[in-house]
CSV table of C-alpha atoms in Angstrom, one decimal:
chain,number,residue,atom,x,y,z
K,1,VAL,CA,45.6,125.0,-216.9
K,2,SER,CA,48.0,128.0,-216.5
K,3,ASP,CA,50.2,129.7,-213.9
K,4,ASN,CA,49.1,132.7,-211.8
K,5,GLY,CA,50.5,135.3,-214.2
K,6,PRO,CA,48.9,138.8,-214.2
K,7,GLN,CA,47.4,138.1,-217.6
K,8,PHE,CA,45.4,135.2,-216.2
K,9,ALA,CA,44.6,136.8,-212.8
K,10,SER,CA,42.8,139.8,-214.2
K,11,GLU,CA,39.1,140.5,-214.1
K,12,GLU,CA,39.0,140.7,-217.9
K,13,PHE,CA,40.3,137.1,-218.3
K,14,ARG,CA,37.8,135.9,-215.7
K,15,ASP,CA,34.9,137.4,-217.7
K,16,PHE,CA,36.4,135.9,-220.9
K,17,ALA,CA,36.3,132.4,-219.3
K,18,GLN,CA,32.7,132.8,-218.1
K,19,ARG,CA,31.6,134.1,-221.5
K,20,TRP,CA,33.2,131.2,-223.4
K,21,LYS,CA,32.1,128.7,-220.7
K,22,PHE,CA,35.4,127.0,-219.9
K,23,GLU,CA,37.0,126.3,-216.5
K,24,HIS,CA,40.3,128.0,-215.8
K,25,ILE,CA,42.6,126.0,-213.4
K,26,THR,CA,45.7,127.6,-212.1
K,27,SER,CA,48.8,125.9,-210.7
K,28,SER,CA,50.2,126.4,-207.2
K,29,PRO,CA,51.8,129.9,-206.8
K,30,HIS,CA,55.6,129.9,-206.8
K,31,TYR,CA,55.7,126.3,-207.8
K,32,PRO,CA,56.5,126.1,-211.5
K,33,GLN,CA,57.1,122.4,-211.4
K,34,SER,CA,53.3,121.8,-211.4
K,35,ASN,CA,53.2,123.6,-214.8
K,36,GLY,CA,56.4,122.1,-216.2
K,37,LYS,CA,55.3,121.6,-219.8
K,38,ALA,CA,54.5,125.3,-220.3
K,39,GLU,CA,57.7,126.4,-218.5
K,40,GLN,CA,59.7,124.1,-220.7
K,41,ALA,CA,58.1,125.6,-223.8
K,42,VAL,CA,59.0,129.1,-222.7
K,43,LYS,CA,62.5,128.1,-221.9
K,44,VAL,CA,63.0,126.5,-225.4
K,45,ALA,CA,61.5,129.6,-227.1
K,46,LYS,CA,63.9,131.9,-225.2
K,47,GLN,CA,66.9,129.8,-226.1
K,48,ILE,CA,65.9,129.9,-229.8
K,49,MET,CA,65.5,133.7,-229.8
K,50,ARG,CA,68.8,134.1,-227.9
K,51,LYS,CA,70.7,131.9,-230.3
K,52,ALA,CA,69.2,133.6,-233.4
K,53,LYS,CA,70.1,137.0,-232.1
K,54,HIS,CA,73.7,135.8,-231.3
K,55,SER,CA,74.1,134.4,-234.8
K,56,LYS,CA,72.3,137.3,-236.4
K,57,SER,CA,69.9,135.0,-238.2
K,58,ASP,CA,66.1,135.1,-238.8
K,59,PRO,CA,64.3,133.9,-235.6
K,60,TYR,CA,61.3,132.9,-237.6
K,61,LEU,CA,63.3,130.3,-239.6
K,62,ALA,CA,64.7,129.0,-236.4
K,63,ILE,CA,61.2,128.5,-234.9
K,64,LEU,CA,60.1,126.9,-238.2
K,65,ASP,CA,62.9,124.3,-237.9
K,66,TYR,CA,61.9,123.6,-234.3
K,67,ARG,CA,58.3,123.0,-235.3
K,68,ASN,CA,59.5,120.4,-237.9
K,69,THR,CA,61.8,118.6,-235.5
K,70,PRO,CA,60.3,115.3,-234.2
K,71,THR,CA,59.7,115.2,-230.5
K,72,GLN,CA,61.5,112.6,-228.4
K,73,HIS,CA,59.4,109.4,-227.6
K,74,LEU,CA,56.7,110.5,-230.0
K,75,GLY,CA,58.4,110.4,-233.4
K,76,MET,CA,56.4,113.3,-234.8
K,77,SER,CA,57.1,117.0,-234.9
K,78,PRO,CA,54.8,119.7,-233.5
K,79,ALA,CA,53.7,120.6,-237.0
K,80,GLN,CA,52.7,117.0,-237.8
K,81,ARG,CA,50.7,116.8,-234.6
K,82,LEU,CA,48.9,120.1,-235.4
K,83,MET,CA,48.3,119.9,-239.1
K,84,ASN,CA,48.9,116.1,-239.8
K,85,ARG,CA,51.8,117.0,-242.2
K,86,ARG,CA,55.2,118.4,-242.4
K,87,THR,CA,55.7,122.1,-243.4
K,88,LYS,CA,58.2,123.2,-246.0
K,89,THR,CA,61.5,124.6,-244.8
K,90,LEU,CA,64.8,125.7,-246.5
K,91,LEU,CA,66.0,122.1,-246.4
K,92,PRO,CA,65.4,120.0,-249.5
K,93,THR,CA,62.3,117.8,-248.9
K,94,LYS,CA,60.6,115.2,-251.1
K,95,GLY,CA,57.1,116.2,-252.1
K,96,GLU,CA,55.5,113.0,-250.7
K,97,LEU,CA,56.8,113.9,-247.2
K,98,LEU,CA,54.7,117.1,-247.3
K,99,GLN,CA,51.5,115.1,-247.7
K,100,SER,CA,49.1,114.2,-244.9
K,101,ASP,CA,49.8,111.0,-243.1
K,102,ASN,CA,47.0,109.5,-241.1
K,103,ASN,CA,48.9,106.4,-240.1
K,104,GLY,CA,51.2,108.4,-237.7
K,105,ILE,CA,48.3,110.1,-236.0
K,106,ALA,CA,46.6,106.8,-235.2
K,107,GLY,CA,49.2,105.7,-232.7
K,108,LEU,CA,50.1,109.1,-231.3
K,109,GLN,CA,47.9,108.9,-228.2
K,110,ARG,CA,49.3,105.5,-227.3
K,111,LYS,CA,52.9,106.8,-227.6
K,112,PHE,CA,52.1,109.8,-225.5
K,113,GLU,CA,50.5,107.7,-222.7
K,114,ALA,CA,53.5,105.4,-222.7
K,115,ALA,CA,56.0,108.3,-222.5
K,116,LYS,CA,54.0,109.9,-219.7
K,117,ALA,CA,53.9,106.6,-217.8
K,118,LYS,CA,57.6,106.1,-218.2
K,119,GLN,CA,58.4,109.6,-216.9
K,120,ALA,CA,56.1,109.1,-213.9
K,121,GLU,CA,57.9,105.8,-213.1
K,122,TYR,CA,61.3,107.5,-213.0
K,123,PHE,CA,60.0,110.4,-210.9
K,124,ASN,CA,58.2,108.2,-208.4
K,125,ARG,CA,61.4,106.3,-207.6
K,126,SER,CA,62.8,109.2,-205.5
K,127,SER,CA,59.6,110.9,-204.5
K,128,ARG,CA,57.2,110.4,-201.6
K,129,SER,CA,53.7,111.6,-200.7
K,130,LEU,CA,53.6,114.2,-197.9
K,131,PRO,CA,51.0,113.8,-195.1
K,132,THR,CA,47.6,115.4,-195.8
K,133,LEU,CA,46.7,118.5,-193.8
K,134,LYS,CA,43.2,119.4,-192.6
K,135,PRO,CA,41.7,122.7,-191.7
K,136,GLY,CA,42.8,124.0,-188.3
K,137,ASP,CA,46.3,122.5,-188.4
K,138,LEU,CA,49.1,124.7,-187.3
K,139,VAL,CA,51.8,125.0,-190.0
K,140,ARG,CA,54.7,127.1,-191.2
K,141,VAL,CA,54.1,128.5,-194.7
K,142,LYS,CA,56.7,129.9,-197.1
K,143,THR,CA,55.9,133.5,-198.1
K,144,PRO,CA,57.8,135.9,-200.4
K,145,ASP,CA,58.4,138.6,-197.7
K,146,LYS,CA,59.2,136.5,-194.7
K,147,PRO,CA,60.0,132.8,-195.2
K,148,TRP,CA,58.2,130.2,-193.1
K,149,GLN,CA,55.6,132.3,-191.3
K,150,LYS,CA,53.3,130.7,-188.7
K,151,GLY,CA,49.8,130.1,-189.9
K,152,THR,CA,46.7,128.0,-189.8
K,153,VAL,CA,45.2,125.8,-192.6
K,154,ILE,CA,41.7,127.1,-193.5
K,155,SER,CA,40.9,125.0,-196.6
K,156,GLY,CA,42.3,122.2,-198.8
K,157,PRO,CA,43.6,120.1,-200.3
K,158,GLU,CA,42.7,121.2,-203.8
K,159,ASN,CA,45.1,120.0,-206.5
K,160,HIS,CA,47.8,119.6,-203.9
K,161,SER,CA,47.2,123.3,-202.8
K,162,TYR,CA,46.1,124.6,-199.4
K,163,HIS,CA,44.9,128.0,-198.2
K,164,VAL,CA,46.8,129.2,-195.1
K,165,GLU,CA,46.1,132.2,-192.9
K,166,THR,CA,49.1,133.7,-191.2
K,167,GLU,CA,49.4,135.6,-188.0
K,168,ARG,CA,49.4,138.9,-189.8
K,169,GLY,CA,46.0,138.1,-191.4
K,170,GLY,CA,47.2,137.3,-194.9
K,171,ILE,CA,45.8,134.3,-196.8
K,172,TYR,CA,48.1,132.5,-199.1
K,173,ARG,CA,47.6,129.6,-201.5
K,174,ARG,CA,50.6,127.3,-201.5
K,175,ASN,CA,51.6,123.8,-202.6
K,176,ARG,CA,52.0,121.1,-200.0
K,177,ARG,CA,55.8,121.3,-200.5
K,178,HIS,CA,55.8,124.9,-199.2
K,179,ILE,CA,53.9,124.0,-196.0
K,180,ARG,CA,55.4,122.3,-193.0
K,181,ARG,CA,53.4,121.0,-190.0
K,182,SER,CA,54.2,122.8,-186.8
K,183,SER,CA,53.7,121.8,-183.1
K,184,GLU,CA,53.9,125.5,-181.9
K,185,SER,CA,51.0,127.1,-180.1
K,186,THR,CA,48.9,129.6,-182.0
K,187,VAL,CA,49.4,133.3,-181.3
K,188,THR,CA,46.5,135.7,-182.0
K,189,PRO,CA,47.7,139.1,-183.4
K,190,ARG,CA,46.8,142.0,-181.2
K,191,SER,CA,44.5,144.8,-182.5
K,192,SER,CA,45.5,148.4,-182.5
K,193,GLU,CA,43.1,149.2,-179.5
K,194,GLU,CA,44.8,146.5,-177.4
K,195,ASP,CA,48.2,147.9,-178.3
K,196,PHE,CA,47.0,151.4,-177.2
K,197,GLU,CA,45.7,150.1,-173.9
K,198,VAL,CA,48.9,148.3,-173.1
K,199,GLU,CA,51.0,151.3,-174.0
K,200,ALA,CA,48.8,153.6,-171.9
K,201,SER,CA,49.0,151.4,-168.8
K,202,ALA,CA,52.7,150.7,-169.1
K,203,GLU,CA,55.1,151.9,-166.5
K,204,PRO,CA,57.1,155.1,-167.5
K,205,ILE,CA,60.6,154.3,-168.6
K,206,SER,CA,62.2,157.2,-166.7
K,207,GLN,CA,62.4,156.7,-162.9
K,208,PRO,CA,63.4,159.3,-160.3
K,209,ILE,CA,67.1,159.0,-159.5
K,210,SER,CA,67.7,158.5,-155.8
K,211,GLU,CA,70.7,159.5,-153.8
K,212,PRO,CA,73.4,156.9,-153.4
K,213,ASN,CA,73.2,155.1,-150.1
K,214,VAL,CA,76.7,155.5,-148.7
K,215,SER,CA,76.1,153.1,-145.8
K,216,ALA,CA,75.1,150.4,-148.3
K,217,LEU,CA,78.3,151.1,-150.2
K,218,ASN,CA,80.4,150.9,-147.1
K,219,THR,CA,79.0,147.4,-146.3
K,220,ALA,CA,80.6,146.3,-149.5
K,221,ASP,CA,84.0,146.8,-147.9
K,222,SER,CA,83.4,143.8,-145.7
K,223,VAL,CA,82.7,141.5,-148.7
K,224,PRO,CA,86.0,139.7,-149.5
K,225,VAL,CA,87.0,139.9,-153.2
K,226,PRO,CA,89.1,137.0,-154.3
K,227,LYS,CA,92.4,137.9,-155.7
K,228,GLY,CA,93.5,136.7,-159.1
K,229,LEU,CA,89.9,136.0,-160.2
K,230,GLN,CA,89.7,135.9,-163.9
K,231,ILE,CA,86.5,136.8,-165.7
K,232,VAL,CA,86.2,135.4,-169.2
K,233,THR,CA,83.8,137.1,-171.6
K,234,ARG,CA,81.7,135.3,-174.3
K,235,SER,CA,84.3,136.1,-176.9
K,236,GLY,CA,87.0,134.5,-174.9
K,237,ARG,CA,88.7,137.7,-173.7
K,238,ILE,CA,90.0,137.8,-170.1
K,239,SER,CA,88.6,140.8,-168.2
K,240,LYS,CA,91.0,142.3,-165.7
K,241,GLN,CA,89.9,143.8,-162.4
K,242,SER,CA,90.2,147.6,-161.9
K,243,ALA,CA,93.0,148.8,-159.7
K,244,ILE,CA,90.6,151.2,-157.8
K,245,GLU,CA,89.3,149.7,-154.6
K,246,ILE,CA,85.7,150.1,-153.6
K,247,GLN,CA,86.6,152.2,-150.6
K,248,ASP,CA,88.4,154.7,-152.8
K,249,TYR,CA,85.4,154.9,-155.0
K,250,VAL,CA,83.1,155.7,-152.0
K,251,GLN,CA,85.5,158.4,-150.8
K,252,MET,CA,85.5,160.0,-154.3
K,253,ILE,CA,81.7,160.2,-154.2
K,254,MET,CA,81.6,161.7,-150.7
K,255,HIS,CA,84.1,164.4,-151.6
K,256,GLU,CA,82.2,165.5,-154.8
């Protein structure tokens, strides 16, 4: 199991997996929580390298000390779990502690299962299962370029992941947490030929300018305009009426 890094998504790694006959399972894209153990190991390694650089010490000695530090809930260090013994460091250590110990390995799997069950118990206290989606459901999917695009589920679920096709034609694989059910109607994207036909049959933007109908303007004189009427804009500003009357405006047009 790995993430969707470029080193694992290449054709060369795919051929390597087929040649050595092992199944490569990737976690949900943009969902590092599903691959939390590997993400935690990367974070710890970066912290060790950063602190070693800050203190100007040997980073290999810092990594060696980390490998000999017992893991919480397991009681054994990574070196003991790998080689069944401790490795020698700069700290004074008794010779018998550097020997192999088969007694600790015997109960390691039981401790690991107990720690995993306890972690799952604490996590499930505040979590809930999301409703399962089926192919054809209209959803909103979170994408890198435009959050929450409208799309349709085309396959899933597979390891809590779904394949969703958006309106633009892109197909994304996302975790269920990044998909929301939608009650909107589906919209089929138009092709380039349809766009061309619509543009060709559209009415021209520019229209011939007709001469002003003076008689129609004169009829506006008979419409009473209330005095003291205040017009409030959306921003809250009070719009004042112009001091030029409509008949003065008509006379100005006729003299021009």
